[in-house]
Coordinates of C-alpha atoms in Angstrom, one line a residue:
M1 CA 315.3 24.7 50.6
S2 CA 312.2 22.7 49.7
C3 CA 311.2 19.5 51.7
W4 CA 311.7 17.3 48.7
T5 CA 315.4 18.7 48.0
L6 CA 316.0 18.0 51.7
L7 CA 314.8 14.5 51.4
G8 CA 316.6 14.0 48.1
L9 CA 313.4 12.9 46.3
P10 CA 311.6 14.4 43.4
A11 CA 307.9 15.5 44.0
T12 CA 305.8 12.5 44.1
P13 CA 302.4 11.4 45.4
D14 CA 303.8 8.0 46.4
T15 CA 303.6 8.0 50.2
R16 CA 305.5 4.6 50.4
T17 CA 308.3 6.0 48.6
I18 CA 308.5 9.1 51.0
K19 CA 308.3 6.7 54.1
R20 CA 311.0 4.5 52.8
H21 CA 313.4 7.2 52.0
Y22 CA 312.5 8.7 55.4
A23 CA 313.6 5.6 57.3
Q24 CA 316.8 5.5 55.4
L25 CA 317.8 9.0 56.3
L26 CA 317.0 8.4 60.0
K27 CA 320.0 6.0 59.9
Q28 CA 322.4 8.8 59.1
T29 CA 320.7 11.6 61.1
R30 CA 320.1 10.6 64.6
P31 CA 318.4 12.8 67.2
D32 CA 321.0 12.2 70.0
E33 CA 323.9 13.3 67.7
D34 CA 322.5 16.2 65.7
P35 CA 319.1 17.4 67.0
E36 CA 318.7 20.3 64.6
A37 CA 319.2 18.2 61.5
F38 CA 316.8 15.7 62.8
Q39 CA 314.3 18.4 63.5
R40 CA 314.6 19.6 59.8
L41 CA 314.5 16.1 58.5
R42 CA 311.2 15.4 60.3
E43 CA 309.5 18.6 59.4
A44 CA 310.5 17.9 55.6
Y45 CA 308.9 14.4 56.0
E46 CA 305.6 15.8 57.2
Q47 CA 305.5 18.6 54.6
A48 CA 306.2 15.8 52.0
L49 CA 303.3 13.8 53.1
E50 CA 301.0 16.7 53.0
Q51 CA 302.0 17.6 49.5
A52 CA 301.7 14.2 48.3
H53 CA 298.1 14.2 49.3
W54 CA 297.5 17.1 47.0
L55 CA 299.6 15.7 44.3
S56 CA 297.4 12.4 44.2
E57 CA 294.5 14.6 43.4
E58 CA 296.1 16.4 40.7
H59 CA 297.4 13.1 39.4
D60 CA 293.7 11.9 38.4
D61 CA 293.2 15.2 36.5
A62 CA 296.6 14.8 35.0
Q63 CA 295.5 11.4 33.5
A64 CA 292.4 12.8 31.8
C65 CA 294.5 15.3 30.1
A66 CA 297.1 12.6 29.0
V67 CA 295.3 11.6 25.9
D68 CA 294.9 14.8 24.8
D69 CA 298.6 15.7 25.0
L70 CA 299.4 12.5 23.1
R71 CA 297.4 13.9 20.3
H72 CA 299.3 17.0 19.9
D73 CA 301.7 17.2 17.2
L74 CA 303.2 13.6 17.2
T75 CA 305.8 14.7 14.6
A76 CA 307.2 17.4 16.9
Q77 CA 307.4 15.2 20.0
Q78 CA 308.4 12.0 18.4
A79 CA 312.2 12.9 17.9
P80 CA 313.0 13.8 21.3
A81 CA 311.1 10.8 22.7
Q82 CA 313.2 8.6 20.9
L83 CA 316.4 9.7 22.9
S84 CA 316.8 8.1 26.4
P85 CA 318.1 10.5 29.4
A86 CA 321.5 8.8 29.3
Q87 CA 321.9 9.7 25.4
R88 CA 320.6 13.1 26.0
V89 CA 323.4 13.6 28.5
A90 CA 326.2 12.1 26.8
P91 CA 327.0 15.2 24.6
L92 CA 327.0 17.5 27.8
L93 CA 329.7 15.2 29.4
E94 CA 331.9 14.9 26.5
G95 CA 335.2 16.9 26.8
I96 CA 333.9 18.8 29.8
R97 CA 335.9 21.3 31.6
I98 CA 335.6 23.2 34.9
E99 CA 334.6 26.4 33.0
Q100 CA 331.7 24.7 31.5
L101 CA 330.3 22.8 34.5
D102 CA 327.6 25.5 35.5
L103 CA 326.3 25.8 31.9
R104 CA 326.2 22.1 31.3
H105 CA 324.4 21.3 34.4
E106 CA 321.6 23.9 33.6
Q107 CA 321.3 22.3 30.3
A108 CA 320.9 18.9 31.9
I109 CA 318.2 20.4 34.0
E110 CA 316.3 21.8 31.0
A111 CA 316.5 18.5 29.2
D112 CA 315.5 16.5 32.2
C113 CA 318.4 14.6 32.7
A114 CA 320.1 16.0 35.9
L115 CA 320.2 12.5 37.5
E116 CA 322.0 11.1 34.6
F117 CA 324.3 14.3 34.4
E118 CA 325.4 13.7 38.2
L119 CA 325.9 10.1 37.5
G120 CA 328.0 10.6 34.6
L121 CA 330.2 13.2 36.5
L122 CA 330.5 11.0 39.4
R123 CA 331.7 7.8 37.1
H124 CA 334.1 10.3 35.4
C125 CA 335.8 11.3 38.8
V126 CA 336.0 7.7 40.0
E127 CA 337.5 6.3 36.8
R128 CA 339.9 9.3 36.4
P129 CA 341.0 10.4 39.9
G130 CA 344.2 12.0 38.7
Q131 CA 342.5 14.1 36.1
S132 CA 339.7 15.6 37.8
P133 CA 340.4 17.1 41.0
Q134 CA 338.6 20.5 40.2
L135 CA 335.5 18.4 38.8
L136 CA 335.5 16.6 42.1
A137 CA 335.5 19.7 44.2
W138 CA 332.6 21.2 42.0
G139 CA 330.7 17.8 42.4
F140 CA 331.1 18.0 46.3
E141 CA 330.0 21.6 46.5
T142 CA 327.0 21.2 44.1
F143 CA 325.6 17.7 44.7
N144 CA 326.8 17.1 48.4
W145 CA 328.5 13.7 47.7
L146 CA 329.5 11.5 50.7
S147 CA 327.3 13.6 52.9
A148 CA 323.7 13.4 54.5
W149 CA 322.3 15.5 51.6
Q150 CA 323.4 13.5 48.6
R151 CA 321.0 11.7 46.4
L152 CA 319.7 8.5 47.8
D153 CA 319.4 6.9 44.6
L154 CA 323.2 7.0 43.6
P155 CA 324.9 3.6 43.2
D156 CA 326.5 2.4 46.3
Y157 CA 329.4 1.0 44.4
L158 CA 330.2 4.5 42.9
T159 CA 329.8 6.2 46.2
D160 CA 332.0 3.6 48.1
A161 CA 334.7 3.8 45.4
L162 CA 334.8 7.7 45.7
L163 CA 334.9 7.5 49.5
Q164 CA 338.1 5.0 49.2
Q165 CA 339.6 7.3 46.7
C166 CA 339.2 10.3 48.9
R167 CA 340.4 8.5 52.0
Q168 CA 343.6 7.3 50.2
T169 CA 344.4 10.6 48.7
L170 CA 344.2 12.2 52.2
E171 CA 346.0 9.5 54.0
Q172 CA 348.9 9.4 51.3
S173 CA 349.8 13.0 51.5
L174 CA 350.2 12.8 55.2
R175 CA 352.0 9.5 55.2
N176 CA 354.3 10.7 52.6
A177 CA 355.4 13.9 54.9
L178 CA 356.1 11.5 57.6
E179 CA 358.2 9.0 55.8
Q180 CA 360.2 12.3 54.7
Q181 CA 360.5 13.3 58.2
D182 CA 359.0 16.8 57.2
D183 CA 357.0 18.5 59.8
D184 CA 356.1 21.5 57.8
A185 CA 354.9 19.3 54.8
F186 CA 352.7 17.4 57.3
I187 CA 351.3 20.3 59.1
Q188 CA 350.4 22.0 55.7
A189 CA 348.7 18.9 54.5
Y190 CA 346.7 18.5 57.7
A191 CA 345.8 22.1 57.6
R192 CA 344.2 21.6 54.1
R193 CA 341.5 19.0 55.6
P194 CA 338.6 21.6 55.7
V195 CA 338.9 21.3 51.8
H196 CA 337.4 17.6 52.3
G197 CA 333.8 18.5 53.1
W198 CA 333.2 14.6 53.4
L199 CA 335.2 14.7 56.8
H200 CA 332.4 16.5 58.4
D201 CA 330.3 13.3 58.5
L202 CA 330.4 11.5 62.0
D203 CA 331.5 8.2 60.7
Q204 CA 334.3 9.9 58.6
R205 CA 335.5 11.8 61.7
H206 CA 335.9 8.5 63.6
W207 CA 337.9 7.2 60.6
F208 CA 340.0 10.1 60.4
N209 CA 341.0 10.0 64.2
Q210 CA 341.7 6.2 63.9
C211 CA 343.7 6.8 60.9
L212 CA 345.9 9.5 62.2
A213 CA 346.4 7.5 65.6
Q214 CA 347.7 4.4 63.7
M215 CA 349.8 6.7 61.3
L216 CA 351.8 8.2 64.0
L217 CA 352.2 5.1 65.8
Q218 CA 353.3 2.7 63.0
N219 CA 355.8 5.3 61.7
P220 CA 359.4 5.0 63.2
Y221 CA 359.7 8.8 63.1
W222 CA 358.1 10.8 65.9
S223 CA 357.8 14.6 66.1
S224 CA 356.3 16.3 69.0
T225 CA 355.4 19.2 66.9
V226 CA 353.4 17.0 64.6
F227 CA 351.8 15.5 67.5
Q228 CA 350.9 18.8 69.2
A229 CA 349.2 20.0 66.0
V230 CA 347.1 17.0 65.5
C231 CA 346.0 17.0 69.2
A232 CA 344.9 20.7 68.8
G233 CA 343.1 20.0 65.4
Q234 CA 341.4 16.8 66.3
G235 CA 340.6 17.7 69.8
W236 CA 342.9 15.1 71.6
K237 CA 343.3 15.5 75.2
A238 CA 343.3 13.8 78.6
G239 CA 340.0 13.3 80.2
K240 CA 336.6 11.9 79.3
D241 CA 336.0 14.2 76.1
N242 CA 339.0 12.8 74.3
L243 CA 338.3 12.0 70.8
C244 CA 341.4 9.7 70.2
P245 CA 341.0 6.0 71.0
D246 CA 342.2 5.2 74.3
T247 CA 344.7 2.3 73.4
E248 CA 346.4 4.6 70.8
W249 CA 346.3 7.6 73.0
N250 CA 348.1 5.9 75.8
R251 CA 350.9 4.7 73.4
M252 CA 351.3 7.9 71.8
L253 CA 351.6 9.5 75.3
V254 CA 354.5 6.8 75.8
R255 CA 356.1 7.9 72.5
E256 CA 355.7 11.8 73.4
Q257 CA 357.8 11.0 76.4
G258 CA 360.4 8.9 74.4
P259 CA 363.0 11.5 74.2
A260 CA 363.3 11.8 78.1
F261 CA 363.0 8.2 78.5
I262 CA 365.8 7.2 76.0
A263 CA 367.9 9.9 77.6
S264 CA 367.5 8.6 81.2
Q265 CA 368.2 5.0 79.9
R266 CA 371.4 6.2 78.2
V267 CA 372.4 7.8 81.5
L268 CA 371.7 4.7 83.4
A269 CA 373.8 2.7 80.9
M270 CA 376.9 4.9 81.7
Q271 CA 376.7 4.0 85.5
A272 CA 378.1 1.2 87.5
P273 CA 376.4 -2.1 86.9
S274 CA 374.9 -2.1 90.4
S275 CA 371.2 -3.1 89.4
P276 CA 369.4 -5.3 86.8
E277 CA 368.1 -2.0 85.3
Q278 CA 371.6 -0.6 84.8
R279 CA 372.9 -3.7 83.3
A280 CA 369.8 -4.1 80.9
A281 CA 370.4 -0.4 79.7
Y282 CA 374.2 -1.1 79.4
L283 CA 373.7 -4.2 77.2
L284 CA 371.1 -2.5 74.9
L285 CA 371.9 1.2 74.8
A286 CA 375.6 1.6 75.6
P287 CA 377.7 2.9 72.6
I288 CA 379.9 -0.3 72.6
S289 CA 380.9 -3.1 69.9
L290 CA 379.0 -6.2 69.4
H291 CA 381.5 -8.6 70.9
R292 CA 381.9 -6.3 74.0
R293 CA 378.0 -6.8 74.4
R294 CA 378.6 -10.6 74.0
A295 CA 381.2 -10.6 76.8
F296 CA 379.1 -8.5 78.9
A297 CA 376.1 -10.9 78.5
R298 CA 378.0 -13.7 79.8
R299 CA 378.0 -12.4 83.3
L300 CA 374.2 -11.8 83.5
N301 CA 371.9 -13.7 85.8
E302 CA 368.2 -14.7 85.5
E303 CA 367.2 -11.3 87.0
D304 CA 369.3 -9.3 84.5
W305 CA 367.5 -11.0 81.7
A306 CA 364.1 -10.7 82.7
R307 CA 364.9 -6.7 82.8
C308 CA 366.3 -7.1 79.4
R309 CA 363.2 -8.8 78.0
T310 CA 361.1 -5.9 79.5
L311 CA 363.3 -3.1 78.1
S312 CA 363.6 -4.8 74.7
S313 CA 359.8 -5.2 74.3
H314 CA 359.3 -1.6 75.5
L315 CA 361.6 -0.2 72.9
H316 CA 360.3 -2.3 70.2
A317 CA 356.7 -1.3 70.8
Y318 CA 357.1 2.4 71.2
Y319 CA 360.5 3.5 69.8
P320 CA 361.1 1.6 66.5
Q321 CA 363.6 4.5 65.4
V322 CA 365.7 3.7 68.5
A323 CA 365.2 -0.3 68.0
A324 CA 366.4 0.1 64.2
E325 CA 369.9 1.5 65.3
M326 CA 370.5 -1.6 67.3
P327 CA 372.6 -4.7 66.2
G328 CA 370.8 -6.5 63.6
G329 CA 367.9 -3.7 63.7
T330 CA 366.2 -5.2 66.6
P331 CA 366.4 -4.9 70.3
F332 CA 366.1 -8.5 70.7
F333 CA 369.5 -9.3 69.3
W334 CA 370.7 -10.9 72.6
R335 CA 368.1 -13.7 72.4
E336 CA 370.5 -16.5 71.6
W337 CA 372.9 -15.2 74.3
E338 CA 370.4 -15.9 77.2
F339 CA 370.6 -19.7 77.3
A340 CA 374.2 -19.9 75.9
F341 CA 376.6 -22.4 77.6
N342 CA 379.3 -19.8 78.7
A343 CA 381.3 -22.0 80.8
W344 CA 382.6 -24.3 78.1
P345 CA 386.3 -22.6 78.0
M346 CA 386.8 -23.6 81.7
Y347 CA 386.0 -27.3 80.9
L348 CA 387.7 -27.7 77.9
A349 CA 390.8 -25.9 79.3
I350 CA 390.5 -28.5 82.4
L351 CA 390.4 -31.4 80.0
I352 CA 393.4 -30.2 77.8
A353 CA 395.5 -29.5 81.2
C354 CA 394.8 -32.9 82.5
L355 CA 395.8 -34.5 79.2
A356 CA 399.0 -32.6 79.2
G357 CA 399.8 -33.6 83.0
A358 CA 399.0 -37.2 82.2
L359 CA 401.5 -37.1 79.3
V360 CA 404.2 -35.5 81.0
R361 CA 404.0 -37.7 84.2
Y362 CA 403.2 -41.2 82.5
A363 CA 404.5 -41.2 79.0
P364 CA 408.2 -41.4 80.1
Q365 CA 407.4 -44.5 82.1
G366 CA 406.2 -46.5 79.1
N367 CA 402.4 -46.3 79.8
G368 CA 400.3 -46.7 76.7
P369 CA 397.7 -44.3 75.4
G370 CA 394.8 -46.1 77.0
E371 CA 396.2 -45.9 80.5
I372 CA 397.1 -42.0 79.7
L373 CA 393.6 -41.6 78.5
G374 CA 392.1 -43.3 81.4
V375 CA 394.1 -41.1 83.9
T376 CA 393.0 -38.1 81.9
L377 CA 389.4 -38.9 82.0
F378 CA 389.4 -39.5 85.7
W379 CA 391.1 -36.3 86.6
G380 CA 389.1 -34.3 84.2
A381 CA 385.8 -35.7 85.6
C382 CA 387.1 -34.9 89.2
F383 CA 388.2 -31.5 88.4
A384 CA 384.9 -30.7 86.4
A385 CA 382.8 -31.7 89.2
S386 CA 384.9 -29.4 91.6
A387 CA 384.8 -26.6 89.0
A388 CA 380.9 -26.8 88.4
L389 CA 380.4 -26.9 92.4
M390 CA 382.6 -23.8 92.7
H391 CA 381.0 -21.9 89.7
W392 CA 377.5 -22.6 91.3
L393 CA 378.7 -21.3 94.7
W394 CA 380.9 -18.4 93.8
Q395 CA 379.0 -16.8 90.8
P396 CA 376.3 -15.5 92.8
L397 CA 378.6 -14.0 95.3
A398 CA 380.5 -12.3 92.8
H399 CA 377.4 -11.0 91.1
R400 CA 376.5 -9.2 94.2
A401 CA 379.8 -7.8 94.5
W402 CA 380.1 -6.7 90.7
V403 CA 380.3 -2.7 91.4
R404 CA 383.2 -3.4 93.9
D405 CA 384.9 -5.9 91.8
H406 CA 384.5 -3.5 88.7
A407 CA 386.3 -0.6 90.7
L408 CA 389.1 -2.9 92.2
S409 CA 389.6 -4.7 88.7
A410 CA 390.0 -1.2 87.0
R411 CA 392.4 0.0 89.8
L412 CA 394.7 -3.1 89.7
L413 CA 394.6 -4.2 86.3
H414 CA 394.4 -1.2 84.2
R415 CA 397.8 -1.8 82.8
F416 CA 397.1 -5.4 81.7
D417 CA 393.4 -4.9 80.7
P418 CA 392.7 -1.4 79.2
G419 CA 389.3 -2.8 78.0
R420 CA 388.3 -3.9 81.3
N421 CA 387.0 -7.2 80.2
L422 CA 388.5 -9.2 83.2
L423 CA 387.2 -8.9 86.6
L424 CA 389.6 -9.7 89.5
L425 CA 386.9 -11.6 91.7
R426 CA 384.7 -13.0 89.2
D427 CA 387.4 -14.3 86.6
L428 CA 390.8 -14.3 87.9
L429 CA 390.3 -15.6 91.6
P430 CA 388.6 -19.0 90.2
A431 CA 391.0 -19.4 87.5
T432 CA 393.9 -19.1 90.0
V433 CA 392.3 -21.6 92.4
L434 CA 391.6 -24.1 89.8
G435 CA 395.1 -23.7 88.2
S436 CA 396.9 -24.1 91.5
A437 CA 394.9 -27.5 92.4
L438 CA 395.6 -28.8 89.0
G439 CA 399.2 -28.1 89.5
F440 CA 399.2 -29.7 92.9
V441 CA 397.7 -33.0 91.4
C442 CA 398.6 -33.0 87.8
G443 CA 401.9 -31.0 87.9
P444 CA 403.0 -27.5 86.9
T445 CA 402.6 -28.3 83.1
S446 CA 398.8 -28.5 83.8
T447 CA 398.7 -25.1 85.3
I448 CA 400.5 -23.7 82.7
V449 CA 398.3 -25.2 79.9
Y450 CA 395.0 -24.5 81.8
L451 CA 396.0 -20.8 82.3
G452 CA 397.3 -20.4 78.6
M453 CA 394.1 -22.0 77.2
L454 CA 392.0 -19.4 79.2
L455 CA 394.0 -16.7 78.0
G456 CA 393.9 -17.9 74.4
I457 CA 390.2 -18.2 74.3
A458 CA 389.8 -14.8 76.1
G459 CA 392.0 -13.1 73.5
V460 CA 390.1 -14.6 70.5
R461 CA 386.8 -13.6 72.3
H462 CA 388.1 -10.0 72.6
S463 CA 389.2 -9.7 69.1
G464 CA 385.8 -10.7 67.8
F465 CA 387.4 -12.9 65.3
S466 CA 385.0 -15.9 65.9
T467 CA 382.0 -13.4 65.6
R468 CA 383.3 -11.7 62.2
I469 CA 384.1 -15.1 60.6
F470 CA 381.3 -17.3 61.4
W471 CA 378.8 -16.6 64.2
R472 CA 377.6 -13.2 62.8
H473 CA 376.6 -14.6 59.6
S474 CA 375.4 -18.2 60.5
A475 CA 371.9 -19.1 61.5
P476 CA 371.2 -20.6 65.0
W477 CA 370.9 -24.2 63.5
Q478 CA 374.3 -24.0 61.6
R479 CA 376.0 -23.1 65.1
R480 CA 374.4 -25.9 66.9
L481 CA 375.4 -28.2 64.0
L482 CA 378.9 -27.2 64.2
I483 CA 379.2 -27.6 68.0
G484 CA 377.5 -31.1 67.7
L485 CA 379.9 -32.2 65.0
G486 CA 382.9 -30.9 67.0
C487 CA 381.6 -33.1 70.0
V488 CA 381.1 -36.3 67.9
L489 CA 384.5 -35.9 66.4
V490 CA 386.2 -35.5 69.8
A491 CA 384.2 -38.6 71.1
A492 CA 385.2 -40.6 67.9
G493 CA 388.9 -39.7 68.4
L494 CA 388.9 -41.0 72.2
V495 CA 387.1 -44.2 71.1
A496 CA 389.7 -44.7 68.4
L497 CA 392.5 -43.9 70.7
K498 CA 391.2 -46.3 73.1
L499 CA 390.6 -49.3 70.5
A500 CA 394.2 -48.6 69.2
S501 CA 395.6 -49.2 72.8
N502 CA 394.0 -52.6 73.3
Y503 CA 395.8 -54.0 70.3
A504 CA 399.1 -52.6 71.3
T505 CA 402.1 -55.3 71.4
V506 CA 403.1 -56.6 74.9
T507 CA 406.4 -55.1 76.0
A508 CA 409.0 -56.8 78.1
N509 CA 408.1 -57.7 81.8
Q510 CA 404.4 -57.7 80.9
G511 CA 402.1 -60.6 81.3
L512 CA 402.7 -64.1 82.9
Q513 CA 405.8 -66.1 81.8
Q514 CA 406.2 -69.9 81.5
W515 CA 409.2 -70.2 83.6
S516 CA 407.2 -71.8 86.8
E517 CA 405.6 -74.3 84.4
R518 CA 408.9 -75.4 83.0
L519 CA 410.9 -75.5 86.2
C520 CA 408.5 -77.3 88.5
A521 CA 406.5 -79.4 86.2
Q522 CA 408.4 -82.5 86.8
M523 CA 409.6 -81.9 90.4
P524 CA 407.9 -83.0 93.6
A525 CA 405.8 -80.5 95.5
S526 CA 408.2 -80.4 98.4
A527 CA 410.9 -78.9 96.2
R528 CA 412.0 -75.7 97.6
E529 CA 412.4 -74.1 94.3
C530 CA 408.7 -74.7 93.6
A531 CA 407.3 -73.7 97.0
A532 CA 404.3 -71.5 97.1
P533 CA 404.0 -68.6 96.8
A534 CA 405.8 -68.4 93.6
T535 CA 408.8 -66.0 93.5
T536 CA 409.5 -63.4 91.0
D537 CA 412.1 -65.3 89.2
Q538 CA 409.6 -68.3 88.8
W539 CA 406.8 -66.1 87.3
Y540 CA 408.9 -63.4 85.4
G541 CA 412.4 -65.1 85.1
R542 CA 415.6 -63.2 84.6
E543 CA 416.7 -61.1 81.8
D544 CA 419.9 -62.0 80.3
T545 CA 422.2 -59.0 80.5
P546 CA 425.0 -58.6 77.9

């Protein structure tokens, strides 16, 4: 191979052109990366400078002969001179086929339009990517496109477009195989990479490593067979000589260990909830329904939620296929449950029980709605404060004894609670204590109403009715709006009841009577009937009995 072919230049006496092209080639051929190619380039550069010196001397003689050449047979040379190189190469590129390429290329060289032929073929391949795979392969082999040996005077916009087209074709074939979860198709497409000669360039090898790593990580499907094949082909391995980017390599190692990790988490989810790790695994990976997960989430504390956040982030980052199988297609389906107010059934049941007790006790005595409401609010506030204190003190103790409580409840309540939704120490013991206190202060009716309310709410939760009808299909702001509207309606009802009681008619034996004024107005102060303090007869009088 001549020095001019190696430099990608025609023979020229212009030393400035030689030096400029040599400087451009040095950017692609570095001595520390490919010393042999650099040495060949250096030798070609020195030979070209030496030959340029001799060509410059011959150029002076050629100028002297140019006048004689112009005088030779103007008629014979005028016709071809009228055609530009682009015009001469146009018939050679029209309707070209793979069988004709070698012959047409030779004709282009003879017609002194080899550069125009190469440009036309390159433009044809870029503009018709689906119609010219064989032409493109011939161009890569003949003209060394997208390599260090291609012509330097090729337009950048054409070479860049060709590079993007080749990258997209290679990447799409591999990505389609991954999306179809076809390991054999991916390995076959990957094995054909030597056909793409442009991948031998150092920059393209770096791009291909990055592309493969991101492709494997972004796809929900993961195959150990594909990963091992790519590692063997790309030279990915643990150590200093690893050609895979460090960040992607560590993430791929985590995904490679995914089946063992997910299996261990599923086993952990089947064990007794004795640790935050086990409770987080149960909430996220146990094969249970959504309302059972919600019921379980009501018993978690801050340490459990922290472990849920860690496990969910890990699943979202490294195991998208497992995350897609969770409720809502995301491992963060529980986010609204973490800060939910789960003690509202207890306070609602206390308020309803106090109202029932006040009605039973004071309504038969003729007390108005205002008095009954006042007693209800007083009892409700006292019992709500006591329940909040008991909940704050008892829940941490019950949380520590979760495993024993679970075993004890399963042994004693298996007939009444087959689904094991109730816990003896955590749920039934506080309800029994509060129900007994309500019965002692407000009457047995309050205890019955309180326990009945708790059982009714638990039944609705267990059936998942509210989740299916409203909560599952509504946005968070809609749920908050409904809760706020309910609170406003309750407050408005209480205010209306209080206002109505203030305008009630005074009944018999209520208020001050005028008897003392009428009996004692005209009598002396020493009269026995008007002595202070006034008697009941003086203030209220006597009712006539039939």
